[in-house]
Coordinates of C-alpha atoms in Angstrom, one line a residue:
M1 CA -15.4 -6.0 -15.8
Y2 CA -16.4 -6.4 -12.2
I3 CA -19.3 -8.4 -10.8
V4 CA -21.5 -7.2 -8.0
T5 CA -24.4 -8.4 -5.6
A6 CA -27.4 -6.4 -5.1
K7 CA -26.2 -4.9 -1.9
E8 CA -22.7 -3.9 -3.5
M9 CA -24.6 -2.2 -6.4
Y10 CA -26.7 -0.2 -3.9
D11 CA -23.6 0.7 -1.9
I12 CA -22.0 1.9 -5.1
D13 CA -25.0 4.0 -6.0
H14 CA -25.1 5.5 -2.7
Y15 CA -21.3 6.4 -2.5
I16 CA -21.3 7.8 -6.2
M17 CA -24.4 9.9 -5.5
H18 CA -23.7 11.0 -1.8
E19 CA -20.0 10.8 -1.4
I20 CA -18.8 11.9 -4.9
G21 CA -21.8 14.0 -5.5
M22 CA -23.0 12.7 -9.1
D23 CA -26.6 13.6 -9.7
G24 CA -29.1 10.7 -9.8
R25 CA -31.0 12.3 -12.7
L26 CA -27.7 12.7 -14.7
L27 CA -26.9 9.0 -14.1
M28 CA -30.4 7.9 -15.2
E29 CA -30.0 10.0 -18.3
N30 CA -26.8 8.5 -19.1
A31 CA -28.2 4.9 -18.5
G32 CA -31.3 5.5 -20.8
R33 CA -29.2 7.3 -23.5
A34 CA -26.7 4.2 -23.5
V35 CA -29.3 1.7 -23.9
S36 CA -31.1 3.7 -26.6
E37 CA -28.0 3.8 -28.6
R38 CA -27.8 0.0 -28.6
I39 CA -31.4 -0.5 -29.2
A40 CA -31.1 1.8 -32.3
Q41 CA -28.4 -0.2 -33.6
I42 CA -30.3 -3.4 -33.3
A43 CA -33.8 -2.3 -34.4
D44 CA -35.0 -1.6 -37.7
A45 CA -36.4 1.7 -38.5
Q46 CA -40.0 0.4 -39.1
D47 CA -39.9 -1.5 -35.9
R48 CA -42.8 -0.8 -33.4
I49 CA -41.4 -0.4 -30.0
S50 CA -43.2 -0.5 -26.5
V51 CA -41.4 0.5 -23.4
L52 CA -42.9 -1.2 -20.3
I53 CA -42.2 1.1 -17.4
G54 CA -42.4 0.2 -13.7
P55 CA -41.4 2.2 -10.5
G56 CA -37.9 3.1 -9.3
N57 CA -34.6 3.7 -11.2
N58 CA -35.4 1.0 -13.7
G59 CA -38.7 2.7 -14.6
G60 CA -36.9 6.1 -14.8
D61 CA -34.4 4.6 -17.3
G62 CA -37.5 3.4 -19.2
F63 CA -38.9 7.1 -19.6
V64 CA -35.4 8.3 -20.8
I65 CA -35.2 5.4 -23.4
A66 CA -38.7 6.3 -24.7
R67 CA -37.9 9.8 -25.0
T68 CA -34.5 9.2 -26.8
L69 CA -35.8 6.7 -29.3
Q70 CA -38.7 9.0 -30.1
D71 CA -36.1 11.7 -30.9
K72 CA -34.4 9.3 -33.1
G73 CA -37.5 8.7 -35.0
F74 CA -38.7 5.4 -33.9
S75 CA -42.2 4.4 -33.4
V76 CA -42.4 4.3 -29.4
R77 CA -45.0 3.8 -26.9
A78 CA -44.2 4.4 -23.1
I79 CA -46.4 2.1 -21.2
Q80 CA -46.6 2.6 -17.3
I81 CA -47.6 -0.6 -15.5
V82 CA -48.0 0.9 -12.1
S83 CA -50.2 3.8 -10.5
D84 CA -49.0 7.3 -10.9
E85 CA -48.2 7.8 -7.2
K86 CA -45.4 5.0 -7.5
I87 CA -43.4 7.0 -9.9
T88 CA -41.5 9.4 -7.7
G89 CA -38.0 11.2 -7.5
D90 CA -35.7 11.0 -10.4
A91 CA -38.1 8.7 -12.3
L92 CA -41.0 11.3 -12.0
Y93 CA -38.5 14.0 -13.2
H94 CA -37.8 12.0 -16.5
K95 CA -41.6 11.1 -16.8
N96 CA -42.4 14.8 -16.8
L97 CA -39.5 15.5 -19.3
L98 CA -40.8 12.9 -21.8
M99 CA -44.4 14.4 -21.6
K100 CA -42.9 18.0 -22.1
C101 CA -41.1 16.6 -25.1
S102 CA -44.4 15.6 -26.7
G103 CA -44.3 12.0 -25.4
I104 CA -47.3 10.3 -24.3
V105 CA -47.4 8.0 -21.3
N106 CA -50.1 5.3 -21.4
R107 CA -51.1 3.2 -18.5
I108 CA -52.4 -0.3 -18.4
T109 CA -55.3 -1.4 -16.2
E110 CA -55.9 -4.9 -17.3
I111 CA -53.9 -7.9 -18.3
S112 CA -55.5 -7.9 -21.8
D113 CA -54.1 -4.5 -22.3
V114 CA -50.6 -6.2 -22.3
R115 CA -51.6 -8.9 -24.8
E116 CA -52.8 -6.1 -27.2
I117 CA -49.6 -4.1 -26.6
V118 CA -47.5 -7.2 -27.4
R119 CA -49.4 -7.9 -30.5
Q120 CA -48.8 -4.5 -31.7
S121 CA -45.0 -4.5 -31.1
D122 CA -42.0 -5.9 -32.7
I123 CA -39.7 -4.9 -29.7
V124 CA -40.7 -4.8 -26.0
I125 CA -38.3 -2.9 -23.7
D126 CA -38.5 -4.4 -20.3
A127 CA -37.9 -1.5 -17.8
M128 CA -40.3 -2.9 -15.1
L129 CA -38.2 -3.8 -12.0
G130 CA -34.4 -3.7 -11.5
I131 CA -32.4 -5.2 -8.9
G132 CA -34.7 -4.8 -6.0
V133 CA -36.6 -7.8 -6.6
K134 CA -37.4 -9.9 -3.4
G135 CA -39.2 -13.3 -3.6
K136 CA -41.3 -14.7 -6.5
L137 CA -43.4 -12.0 -8.3
K138 CA -47.2 -12.0 -8.0
K139 CA -49.9 -10.4 -10.1
P140 CA -50.0 -8.4 -12.2
L141 CA -46.3 -8.7 -13.0
A142 CA -46.5 -12.5 -13.0
G143 CA -49.1 -12.3 -15.5
I144 CA -47.1 -9.8 -17.7
I145 CA -44.0 -11.9 -17.5
S146 CA -46.1 -15.1 -18.5
I147 CA -47.5 -13.1 -21.7
L148 CA -44.0 -11.8 -22.7
N149 CA -42.4 -15.2 -22.4
E150 CA -44.9 -16.9 -24.5
A151 CA -45.1 -14.2 -27.1
D152 CA -43.3 -14.1 -30.5
V153 CA -41.7 -10.7 -29.7
C154 CA -38.2 -9.4 -29.1
V155 CA -37.7 -8.7 -25.4
M156 CA -34.9 -6.3 -24.4
S157 CA -34.3 -5.9 -20.7
V158 CA -32.7 -3.0 -19.0
D159 CA -30.0 -3.9 -16.5
I160 CA -31.5 -7.0 -15.6
P161 CA -34.7 -9.2 -16.7
T162 CA -37.6 -8.4 -14.5
G163 CA -38.0 -10.9 -11.6
L164 CA -34.6 -12.3 -12.0
P165 CA -32.6 -12.4 -8.7
V166 CA -29.3 -10.5 -8.8
D167 CA -27.7 -12.7 -6.2
E168 CA -27.1 -16.3 -6.1
G169 CA -28.8 -18.7 -3.4
V170 CA -32.4 -18.2 -5.0
S171 CA -34.0 -21.0 -6.7
D172 CA -37.6 -20.2 -6.9
F173 CA -38.3 -17.1 -9.0
L174 CA -40.3 -16.0 -12.1
S175 CA -38.6 -14.0 -14.7
I176 CA -38.6 -12.4 -18.0
M177 CA -36.6 -14.5 -20.5
A178 CA -35.0 -11.6 -22.5
D179 CA -33.5 -11.8 -26.0
Y180 CA -31.2 -9.1 -24.9
T181 CA -30.1 -7.3 -21.8
F182 CA -28.3 -4.2 -21.4
I183 CA -26.5 -4.2 -18.1
I184 CA -25.9 -0.8 -16.5
G185 CA -22.6 0.0 -14.8
F186 CA -21.5 -3.4 -13.4
I187 CA -22.2 -6.9 -14.1
K188 CA -24.5 -8.7 -12.0
Q189 CA -23.9 -12.0 -10.2
S190 CA -26.7 -14.0 -11.9
T191 CA -25.1 -13.7 -15.3
A192 CA -22.6 -16.2 -14.2
L193 CA -25.0 -18.7 -12.6
E194 CA -25.9 -21.8 -14.5
K195 CA -29.5 -21.5 -13.2
T196 CA -30.0 -17.8 -14.2
A197 CA -27.6 -16.9 -17.0
A198 CA -29.8 -18.0 -19.8
Y199 CA -32.5 -15.4 -18.8
Y200 CA -30.3 -12.6 -19.8
G201 CA -30.1 -13.7 -23.5
K202 CA -27.3 -11.8 -25.2
W203 CA -26.0 -9.4 -22.8
E204 CA -23.6 -6.5 -22.7
L205 CA -22.3 -4.1 -20.2
L206 CA -22.9 -0.3 -20.8
S207 CA -21.0 2.4 -19.1
I208 CA -22.8 5.3 -17.6
G209 CA -20.1 7.4 -16.1
F210 CA -19.3 5.6 -12.8
P211 CA -15.5 6.1 -11.9
R212 CA -13.8 2.9 -12.6
W213 CA -12.0 3.0 -9.4
V214 CA -14.9 3.1 -7.2
I215 CA -16.0 -0.6 -7.9
Q216 CA -12.7 -2.0 -6.3
R217 CA -13.7 -0.6 -2.9
F218 CA -16.8 -2.9 -2.9
T219 CA -16.2 -6.1 -4.6
K220 CA -13.4 -8.8 -5.3
R221 CA -15.4 -10.4 -8.2
R222 CA -14.6 -9.8 -11.8
F223 CA -14.7 -11.2 -15.2
W224 CA -11.4 -12.4 -16.8
T225 CA -11.0 -10.9 -20.2
E226 CA -8.9 -11.0 -23.2
A227 CA -7.2 -7.6 -22.1
D228 CA -6.5 -9.4 -18.7
F229 CA -4.8 -12.3 -20.3
S230 CA -2.8 -10.1 -22.7
R231 CA -1.8 -7.9 -19.7
T232 CA -0.6 -10.6 -17.5
L233 CA 0.8 -13.1 -19.7
P234 CA 4.6 -13.0 -19.0
P235 CA 6.8 -12.4 -22.1
R236 CA 9.6 -14.9 -23.0
N237 CA 13.2 -13.5 -22.3
T238 CA 15.3 -13.7 -25.3
Y239 CA 18.0 -15.6 -23.3
A240 CA 15.9 -17.9 -21.4
H241 CA 16.6 -21.6 -21.1
K242 CA 14.3 -24.5 -20.3
G243 CA 14.9 -24.1 -16.6
N244 CA 13.5 -20.6 -16.6
H245 CA 9.9 -22.0 -17.5
G246 CA 9.6 -24.6 -14.9
R247 CA 10.3 -28.3 -14.2
G248 CA 7.0 -29.9 -13.7
L249 CA 5.7 -33.2 -12.5
L250 CA 2.6 -35.1 -13.7
I251 CA 1.3 -38.0 -11.7
G252 CA -1.7 -40.0 -12.9
G253 CA -2.9 -42.5 -15.5
S254 CA -3.4 -46.2 -15.2
A255 CA -3.7 -49.2 -17.5
E256 CA -7.3 -48.5 -18.0
M257 CA -6.8 -44.6 -18.7
P258 CA -3.5 -43.9 -20.1
G259 CA -4.8 -41.1 -22.3
S260 CA -5.4 -38.7 -19.4
I261 CA -1.8 -38.4 -18.5
A262 CA -0.7 -38.3 -22.1
M263 CA -3.0 -35.4 -22.9
A264 CA -2.0 -33.5 -19.8
T265 CA 1.6 -33.9 -20.6
R266 CA 1.3 -32.6 -24.1
S267 CA -0.7 -29.7 -23.1
A268 CA 1.7 -28.6 -20.4
L269 CA 4.5 -28.7 -23.0
K270 CA 2.3 -26.9 -25.6
A271 CA 1.4 -24.4 -23.0
G272 CA 5.0 -23.5 -22.4
A273 CA 6.5 -25.5 -19.6
G274 CA 10.4 -25.9 -19.7
L275 CA 10.5 -29.6 -18.6
I276 CA 7.8 -32.1 -17.9
T277 CA 8.0 -35.5 -16.2
A278 CA 5.0 -37.8 -16.4
G279 CA 5.0 -40.3 -13.5
S280 CA 2.5 -43.3 -14.3
T281 CA 2.3 -47.1 -14.4
E282 CA 4.8 -49.1 -16.7
S283 CA 2.0 -50.2 -19.1
A284 CA 0.5 -46.6 -19.3
I285 CA 4.1 -45.1 -20.0
A286 CA 4.7 -47.7 -22.8
M287 CA 1.6 -46.7 -24.6
I288 CA 2.2 -42.8 -24.2
A289 CA 6.0 -42.2 -24.6
P290 CA 5.8 -42.5 -28.3
T291 CA 3.1 -39.9 -28.6
C292 CA 5.3 -37.3 -26.7
P293 CA 9.0 -37.7 -26.9
E294 CA 9.7 -34.2 -25.6
A295 CA 8.7 -35.5 -22.0
M296 CA 10.6 -37.4 -19.5
Y297 CA 9.0 -40.4 -17.8
M298 CA 9.0 -42.0 -14.4
V299 CA 7.7 -45.5 -13.7
L300 CA 5.8 -45.8 -10.4
N301 CA 4.8 -48.6 -8.3
E302 CA 1.5 -50.4 -9.4
Q303 CA -0.9 -53.0 -8.5
D304 CA -3.4 -54.4 -11.0
G305 CA -2.6 -51.6 -13.5
K306 CA -3.2 -48.9 -10.9
I307 CA -0.6 -46.6 -9.3
S308 CA 0.1 -47.6 -5.6
S309 CA 2.1 -46.2 -2.8
T310 CA 5.8 -45.3 -3.9
P311 CA 7.6 -44.6 -0.6
E312 CA 10.9 -43.7 -2.4
L313 CA 9.4 -41.1 -4.6
S314 CA 11.2 -37.8 -4.3
V315 CA 9.3 -34.8 -5.3
Q316 CA 11.8 -32.0 -4.0
S317 CA 13.3 -31.1 -7.4
Y318 CA 10.1 -30.0 -9.0
N319 CA 8.7 -26.4 -9.3
A320 CA 5.2 -27.6 -9.5
I321 CA 3.2 -30.9 -9.4
A322 CA -0.1 -32.1 -10.8
L323 CA -1.7 -35.1 -9.7
G324 CA -4.9 -37.0 -9.9
I325 CA -6.0 -37.4 -13.5
G326 CA -6.8 -40.9 -14.7
L327 CA -5.6 -42.1 -11.4
G328 CA -8.7 -44.3 -10.4
R329 CA -10.1 -44.6 -6.9
W330 CA -8.4 -47.7 -5.8
K331 CA -7.7 -47.3 -2.1
G332 CA -4.1 -48.1 -2.4
T333 CA -3.5 -44.9 -4.3
T334 CA -4.7 -42.8 -1.4
E335 CA -1.5 -42.8 0.6
L336 CA 0.6 -41.6 -2.5
V337 CA -1.7 -38.6 -2.9
Q338 CA -1.6 -37.7 0.7
S339 CA 2.1 -38.1 0.9
I340 CA 2.8 -35.8 -2.1
V341 CA 0.5 -33.1 -0.3
Q342 CA 2.4 -33.4 2.8
Q343 CA 5.9 -33.5 1.2
A344 CA 5.8 -31.1 -1.9
Q345 CA 7.5 -27.7 -1.1
C346 CA 6.1 -26.2 -4.4
P347 CA 2.5 -25.6 -5.8
V348 CA 0.4 -28.7 -6.2
I349 CA -2.6 -29.1 -8.4
I350 CA -5.2 -31.7 -7.4
D351 CA -7.8 -32.8 -10.1
A352 CA -10.1 -35.6 -10.8
D353 CA -9.6 -38.8 -8.8
G354 CA -6.9 -36.9 -6.7
L355 CA -9.8 -35.0 -5.1
Y356 CA -11.5 -38.3 -4.3
H357 CA -8.3 -39.5 -2.5
L358 CA -7.9 -36.2 -0.6
K359 CA -11.4 -36.1 0.6
S360 CA -10.7 -38.2 3.8
D361 CA -7.9 -35.9 4.9
L362 CA -8.8 -32.3 3.9
H363 CA -6.9 -31.1 7.0
L364 CA -3.7 -31.9 5.3
L365 CA -4.3 -28.7 3.1
K366 CA -4.3 -26.5 6.1
N367 CA -0.8 -27.7 7.1
R368 CA 0.8 -26.7 3.8
S369 CA 2.7 -23.5 3.3
F370 CA 2.9 -23.9 -0.5
P371 CA -0.1 -23.1 -2.8
V372 CA -2.6 -25.8 -3.5
I373 CA -4.9 -25.6 -6.5
L374 CA -8.2 -27.7 -6.7
T375 CA -9.8 -28.1 -10.1
P376 CA -13.1 -29.8 -9.4
H377 CA -16.2 -29.9 -11.7
P378 CA -19.4 -29.4 -10.0
G379 CA -20.0 -33.1 -8.9
E380 CA -16.3 -33.2 -7.4
M381 CA -17.0 -29.9 -5.5
A382 CA -20.3 -31.2 -4.2
M383 CA -18.5 -34.3 -3.0
L384 CA -15.8 -32.3 -1.2
L385 CA -18.5 -30.3 0.4
D386 CA -21.1 -33.2 1.2
I387 CA -23.8 -31.3 -0.5
S388 CA -25.8 -31.9 -3.5
I389 CA -24.9 -30.6 -6.9
S390 CA -28.1 -28.5 -7.2
D391 CA -27.3 -26.8 -3.8
L392 CA -23.7 -26.0 -4.9
L393 CA -25.0 -24.6 -8.3
T394 CA -27.5 -22.5 -6.5
A395 CA -24.6 -20.6 -4.7
P396 CA -21.2 -21.6 -6.1
F397 CA -19.6 -18.2 -5.3
Q398 CA -20.4 -18.7 -1.7
Y399 CA -19.5 -22.3 -1.4
S400 CA -16.1 -21.7 -3.3
V401 CA -15.1 -18.6 -1.1
E402 CA -15.9 -20.4 2.2
F403 CA -14.0 -23.6 1.2
A404 CA -11.0 -21.5 -0.2
K405 CA -10.6 -19.4 2.9
E406 CA -11.0 -22.3 5.2
F407 CA -8.3 -24.7 3.8
G408 CA -6.4 -21.9 2.2
V409 CA -6.5 -23.3 -1.3
Y410 CA -7.2 -21.9 -4.8
I411 CA -10.5 -23.3 -6.3
V412 CA -11.2 -23.7 -10.1
L413 CA -14.9 -24.7 -10.2
K414 CA -15.1 -25.7 -13.8
G415 CA -18.1 -25.0 -16.0
K416 CA -19.3 -22.7 -18.7
N417 CA -18.5 -19.8 -16.4
T418 CA -15.5 -21.2 -14.6
I419 CA -15.3 -19.6 -11.0
I420 CA -11.7 -19.1 -9.9
T421 CA -11.4 -18.3 -6.2
A422 CA -8.2 -17.4 -4.2
P423 CA -7.5 -18.0 -0.6
D424 CA -8.3 -14.4 0.2
G425 CA -11.8 -14.5 -1.4
K426 CA -10.8 -12.8 -4.5
Q427 CA -12.8 -14.4 -7.4
A428 CA -12.7 -14.2 -11.2
I429 CA -15.2 -15.7 -13.8
E430 CA -13.7 -17.1 -17.0
S431 CA -16.2 -17.6 -19.6
S432 CA -14.5 -18.7 -23.0
G433 CA -15.2 -22.0 -24.3
N434 CA -18.1 -23.8 -26.0
P435 CA -20.1 -27.1 -26.0
G436 CA -17.3 -28.8 -27.6
L437 CA -15.4 -29.1 -24.4
A438 CA -18.1 -31.2 -23.0
K439 CA -16.0 -34.2 -23.7
G440 CA -13.7 -36.7 -22.0
G441 CA -10.2 -35.3 -21.7
S442 CA -10.9 -31.6 -21.6
G443 CA -10.2 -31.4 -17.8
D444 CA -6.9 -33.3 -18.3
V445 CA -5.8 -30.6 -20.7
L446 CA -6.7 -27.9 -18.6
T447 CA -4.7 -29.5 -15.8
G448 CA -1.7 -29.7 -18.0
I449 CA -2.0 -26.0 -19.2
T450 CA -2.5 -24.9 -15.6
L451 CA 0.7 -26.8 -14.5
A452 CA 2.5 -24.9 -17.1
M453 CA 1.0 -21.5 -16.3
I454 CA 1.9 -21.6 -12.5
M455 CA 5.5 -22.2 -13.3
Q456 CA 5.8 -18.8 -15.2
E457 CA 6.5 -15.4 -13.8
Q458 CA 3.0 -14.4 -12.7
S459 CA 0.9 -14.8 -9.5
I460 CA -0.9 -18.0 -8.8
F461 CA -4.2 -16.3 -9.3
E462 CA -3.2 -14.8 -12.5
A463 CA -1.6 -18.1 -13.7
V464 CA -4.8 -20.1 -13.0
C465 CA -7.0 -17.5 -14.9
N466 CA -4.9 -17.4 -17.8
A467 CA -4.8 -21.2 -17.9
C468 CA -8.5 -21.3 -18.1
F469 CA -8.6 -18.6 -20.8
I470 CA -6.1 -20.4 -22.9
H471 CA -8.2 -23.6 -22.6
G472 CA -11.4 -22.0 -23.6
K473 CA -10.0 -19.7 -26.2
S474 CA -8.3 -22.5 -28.0
A475 CA -11.6 -24.3 -28.2
D476 CA -13.3 -21.2 -29.3
L477 CA -10.7 -20.7 -32.2
Q478 CA -10.7 -24.2 -33.2
V479 CA -14.5 -24.2 -33.7
K480 CA -14.4 -21.0 -35.4
E481 CA -11.6 -22.2 -37.9
K482 CA -11.8 -26.0 -38.4
H483 CA -14.0 -27.8 -36.1
S484 CA -17.7 -27.9 -34.6
H485 CA -19.1 -28.4 -31.3
F486 CA -19.9 -31.8 -32.2
D487 CA -16.3 -33.1 -33.4
L488 CA -14.1 -31.2 -31.2
L489 CA -11.8 -33.3 -29.2
A490 CA -9.5 -32.6 -26.2
T491 CA -6.5 -33.3 -28.5
D492 CA -7.8 -30.7 -30.9
V493 CA -7.7 -28.2 -28.0
I494 CA -4.2 -29.0 -27.3
D495 CA -3.3 -28.4 -31.1
G496 CA -5.2 -25.0 -30.8
I497 CA -3.0 -23.7 -27.9
P498 CA -0.4 -22.2 -30.3
N499 CA -3.3 -20.2 -32.0
V500 CA -4.2 -18.6 -28.7
Y501 CA -0.6 -17.4 -28.2
R502 CA -0.3 -16.1 -31.8
T503 CA -3.6 -14.2 -31.6
F504 CA -3.4 -12.6 -28.1
S505 CA 0.1 -12.6 -26.8

């Protein structure tokens, strides 16, 4: 499932119609029929349906939807919201076809007409505007949107809710708040943005005959799905031993936060790491070692209960290292973090307070020849970029790509739709998980899972995507089977990891 910007979608349409030669009227017919099939499955036979139709391809889809639903026996009204001269090309062809098939196209001239249409409808199909919106909508569309958003009526949008931007970077808009959105062809970027995702309501992607290979010519963005996880998760060899699945080092924790390193250690082992060593303060290890006897432990230098510089620490015998969880922001720890980034000849994951300690010397990342994975939440990412969280969330794809390319790192920007970015600009969205993950310790669990995954036989990008999938899907299965969004704990997510493997591997 690939994700496109407006320009990429236009380029794909142009390529398919002008280079491959697929007829635009056929694509419009396919789109309208695909949407109609889904509406027919959702709607009741007695529902009164109104299709609000605007100009362009979205309006053309609306004419097909009206004709097809009419053929299925539904009570349908086609309502044109623009003048006749604005219906041209393929859309005009399908308007004429609707009328030749006994369909009636009504036009509205006053905003009061919309109120009456809504009052007489159980379902309103929004086929007013597609991906070509630029700027905040004005009258009469602004008024129509306000009426629909205030009305007690089910609104189903075609491809994208009218008024909603396709691309990131837009914060001032007026949009339909849809109950359902049937996305045509490829997923639009705004489905994955915190500020716009809710406007889609329940959405699903519909295929209309675009060749699957075409999309890869135009975008490097995609959703990471259950199928991707099952396809890329490496199998276990019958004759494997613990060394085959990685020797990992976790550095973190403190007297005040011993639980973070404990949860990361347990989750790394549960996720399949062969050997895990947890490096922390003596007091933290004394508390956590009894809870995880399968791990090994390394006592690090400390001052006032916090890890301090440990010059004699050797990190050369590990296949991957994760640091930062529960570390605290004591300035004496900064030297340790920077030293590991410089010395480690293996992949390094930096999370939580490790990102804080790295901030002053980001240039160290450019000097590494081994992968670095940064796993910030929006606040931490904004800190690294010296911008506000609001600015970051307006354009998270762009900021992530620019940072990943500049410093040669992998970025895991955590959220409901986690954005995973590779140094070459390739991006994936991992959208599993639920509000139960909004608890302390969830990020520590993800760090442990990620450490385990990057030591298996898969690419770093696949490993990070799969780690996010395991983390979110464990939370989903736990809520489905035994917990709620309220009581789910980070330790419950650890306990749910085996269920993910049993279900999908």
